[in-house]
């Protein structure tokens, strides 16, 4: 099955309005991309980013949402608010949220349901810690996170899975291509078993964790890698564009 590739940038807690010039540069550099391009800026920039991307082949996403649509949840943002601001995607269950905000897989699943109800595509993140990998528990951890974080109503359109080994995020360390291949094949097989071949083969699988221009092409050669979730190297157009180009060349 051919899946359209996706280059997704996660700006995390980086960027004031001055950073919109990077987004403008990205739009100018990729007028007709052969892959999907997504930027998830901080929520303060969503409206401006969505306006800038309005007529361009660039999607805008949030980095988290609440599991409820409205209510007394100071500081939180709901899925309908993201949609209203112009987002089409939302990252959920990033390891920084699982760790810093004690998010369980069950909460991530509730958030994904809320995202789906609001018409957003949920990018659900999974990944093992270094100690879990060293104890040879990677596939068990991934299996648990996958079954508990991903809702039953998952489709190839409303859900993307990102494999992000925690030890590779922001560290400059990356797994070997064989290690990425093993986990992505495992996730693919699990998705097919749970959702059947159409949905299981249709959901896109991203790799994330220290993806940069120098290692992107090698990572994208892997069969079940349908793109990347990129943190640091998505902040500057000059870093992100070569990654997008490498993905286009692998497609
Ligand atoms: P990184 O972050 O590319 O800076 O390692 C990836 C992520 O956390 O999504």
XYZ file of C-alpha atoms and ligand atoms in Angstrom:
260
model
C 0.000 0.000 0.000
C 1.335 3.429 -0.809
C 1.067 5.858 2.046
C 1.661 9.553 1.489
C 4.766 10.585 3.399
C 4.636 13.165 6.167
C 7.327 15.553 7.381
C 6.121 16.909 10.726
C 7.854 19.593 12.766
C 7.342 19.927 16.508
C 8.475 23.342 17.649
C 7.820 22.476 21.322
C 8.100 25.590 23.580
C 10.077 27.546 21.007
C 9.080 30.514 18.916
C 7.569 33.945 19.245
C 6.040 35.801 16.316
C 9.527 36.464 14.959
C 9.723 32.738 14.170
C 6.908 33.073 11.629
C 9.581 34.180 9.144
C 10.886 30.590 9.232
C 7.403 29.373 8.350
C 7.195 31.868 5.512
C 10.578 30.661 4.244
C 9.340 27.059 4.415
C 6.246 27.899 2.382
C 8.396 29.666 -0.225
C 10.875 26.766 -0.418
C 8.186 24.108 -0.986
C 5.478 25.472 -3.301
C 4.539 22.026 -4.625
C 5.777 19.304 -2.270
C 5.253 15.627 -3.065
C 4.934 14.856 0.663
C 2.706 16.323 3.378
C 4.349 19.010 5.499
C 3.104 19.859 8.991
C 4.349 22.347 11.562
C 3.153 22.233 15.174
C 4.067 25.616 16.679
C 3.316 26.714 20.241
C -0.386 27.479 20.638
C 0.252 31.242 20.809
C 1.321 31.096 17.144
C -1.439 28.819 15.836
C -3.683 31.523 14.388
C -0.870 33.398 12.668
C 0.674 30.158 11.418
C -2.653 28.902 10.077
C -3.262 32.229 8.302
C 0.195 32.075 6.758
C -0.343 28.481 5.620
C -3.904 29.082 4.451
C -3.282 28.913 0.717
C -0.019 26.927 0.951
C 0.544 23.149 0.997
C 1.424 23.292 4.686
C -0.646 21.957 7.579
C -0.632 23.379 11.093
C -1.087 21.358 14.273
C -1.235 21.645 18.045
C 1.150 19.948 20.474
C -1.471 18.706 22.962
C -5.168 18.981 23.769
C -7.447 18.290 26.716
C -9.686 15.224 26.722
C -12.777 17.401 27.203
C -14.171 19.986 24.809
C -14.806 22.749 27.383
C -14.685 23.248 31.128
C -12.835 24.469 34.190
C -9.307 23.441 33.180
C -7.094 26.471 33.626
C -4.281 26.645 31.124
C -5.499 23.785 28.954
C -6.563 23.897 25.320
C -9.315 21.715 23.872
C -9.442 19.939 20.525
C -12.299 22.137 19.177
C -10.192 25.202 20.092
C -7.324 23.838 17.998
C -9.670 23.258 15.069
C -11.097 26.743 15.515
C -7.560 28.193 15.428
C -6.884 26.501 12.089
C -5.112 23.319 13.197
C -5.734 20.051 11.385
C -3.467 17.821 13.504
C -2.427 17.460 17.130
C 0.556 15.691 18.684
C -0.536 13.547 21.641
C 1.361 11.503 24.204
C 4.745 13.032 23.444
C 7.233 11.636 25.963
C 7.803 15.155 27.324
C 4.112 15.276 28.240
C 4.038 11.693 29.494
C 7.014 12.535 31.747
C 6.519 16.192 32.701
C 2.734 16.020 33.083
C 2.357 12.400 34.191
C 0.216 11.528 31.190
C -0.842 7.888 31.112
C -1.626 5.983 27.930
C -5.288 5.935 28.995
C -5.307 9.739 29.148
C -3.593 9.897 25.763
C -6.353 7.693 24.351
C -9.044 9.979 25.822
C -7.299 12.959 24.241
C -7.111 11.129 20.903
C -10.858 10.475 21.059
C -11.427 14.179 21.696
C -9.145 15.052 18.782
C -11.027 12.697 16.464
C -14.365 14.137 17.570
C -13.092 17.596 16.640
C -11.976 16.406 13.214
C -8.255 16.483 14.006
C -5.669 13.903 13.004
C -3.974 12.647 16.180
C -0.241 11.992 16.009
C 0.147 9.542 18.872
C 3.704 9.188 20.209
C 5.203 6.002 21.635
C 8.699 5.237 22.801
C 10.892 3.437 25.291
C 13.425 4.863 27.739
C 17.095 3.927 27.614
C 16.773 1.616 30.627
C 13.799 -0.126 29.030
C 15.790 -0.665 25.832
C 18.822 -1.909 27.760
C 16.588 -4.373 29.600
C 15.344 -5.631 26.195
C 11.816 -4.439 26.995
C 11.347 -2.152 23.998
C 8.719 -4.181 22.154
C 6.741 -4.871 25.349
C 6.669 -1.149 26.163
C 5.621 -0.266 22.621
C 2.915 -2.942 22.620
C 1.478 -1.629 25.896
C 1.546 2.020 24.834
C 0.064 1.155 21.454
C -2.861 -0.848 22.784
C -3.689 1.636 25.565
C -3.074 4.956 23.760
C -4.713 4.276 20.406
C -8.534 4.461 20.317
C -10.759 1.807 18.739
C -12.118 4.325 16.226
C -8.695 4.752 14.644
C -8.572 5.119 10.866
C -5.775 5.720 8.385
C -6.944 9.337 8.145
C -7.515 10.296 11.761
C -4.383 8.758 13.283
C -0.633 8.784 12.726
C 1.756 6.898 15.022
C 5.170 8.346 15.876
C 7.864 6.059 17.272
C 10.144 8.247 19.366
C 12.674 6.466 21.568
C 12.997 8.772 24.581
C 16.782 8.410 24.659
C 17.018 9.719 21.075
C 14.985 12.906 21.611
C 17.135 16.013 21.623
C 20.252 13.995 22.397
C 21.851 13.607 18.980
C 21.656 9.818 19.473
C 19.643 7.811 16.978
C 18.800 4.124 16.872
C 20.336 2.064 14.094
C 18.227 1.650 10.982
C 17.776 -2.004 12.011
C 16.402 -0.932 15.399
C 13.961 1.526 13.780
C 12.966 -1.129 11.263
C 12.268 -3.671 14.006
C 9.981 -1.361 15.988
C 8.134 -0.008 12.936
C 7.515 -3.520 11.597
C 6.250 -4.512 15.020
C 3.861 -1.536 15.183
C 2.632 -2.270 11.640
C 1.921 -5.910 12.501
C 0.081 -4.933 15.683
C -2.045 -2.379 13.831
C -3.012 -4.948 11.174
C -3.923 -7.489 13.860
C -6.090 -4.993 15.739
C -7.657 -2.957 12.935
C -7.447 -5.235 9.883
C -5.316 -4.828 6.774
C -6.927 -1.694 5.303
C -6.552 0.488 8.384
C -3.467 -1.330 9.686
C -1.580 -0.807 6.436
C -2.945 2.699 5.951
C -1.896 4.362 9.216
C 1.320 6.305 8.714
C 4.276 5.586 10.997
C 6.736 8.383 11.709
C 10.149 8.076 13.279
C 11.203 10.834 15.705
C 14.328 11.534 17.735
C 17.359 13.534 16.517
C 16.361 13.437 12.852
C 18.605 15.868 10.989
C 19.697 16.581 7.424
C 22.678 14.234 7.776
C 20.738 11.125 8.849
C 17.299 11.640 7.260
C 17.888 9.827 3.960
C 19.148 6.690 5.683
C 16.178 6.616 8.081
C 13.683 7.146 5.240
C 14.954 4.084 3.372
C 13.203 1.893 5.926
C 10.000 0.357 4.514
C 7.625 1.196 7.328
C 8.979 4.684 7.968
C 6.449 7.025 6.362
C 8.092 10.225 7.522
C 9.495 11.935 10.574
C 8.495 13.925 13.622
C 11.283 16.459 13.919
C 11.982 18.695 16.913
C 15.146 20.799 16.892
C 15.788 20.515 13.157
C 12.291 21.813 12.322
C 12.884 25.234 13.875
C 14.889 26.566 10.957
C 13.814 26.263 7.336
C 17.451 25.687 6.360
C 17.526 22.508 8.503
C 13.998 21.276 7.818
C 14.028 21.698 4.031
C 16.795 19.110 3.415
C 14.832 16.635 5.567
C 11.699 17.293 3.491
C 13.743 16.850 0.302
C 15.192 13.559 1.571
C 11.640 12.354 2.266
C 10.494 13.424 -1.212
C 13.376 11.505 -2.744
C 12.488 8.373 -0.766
C 8.817 8.488 -1.801
P 14.306 16.126 18.309
O 12.825 15.972 18.918
O 14.186 16.033 16.807
O 14.770 17.482 18.762
O 15.135 15.012 18.869
C 11.894 15.099 18.330
C 10.581 15.164 19.085
O 10.601 15.249 20.311
O 9.501 15.140 18.467
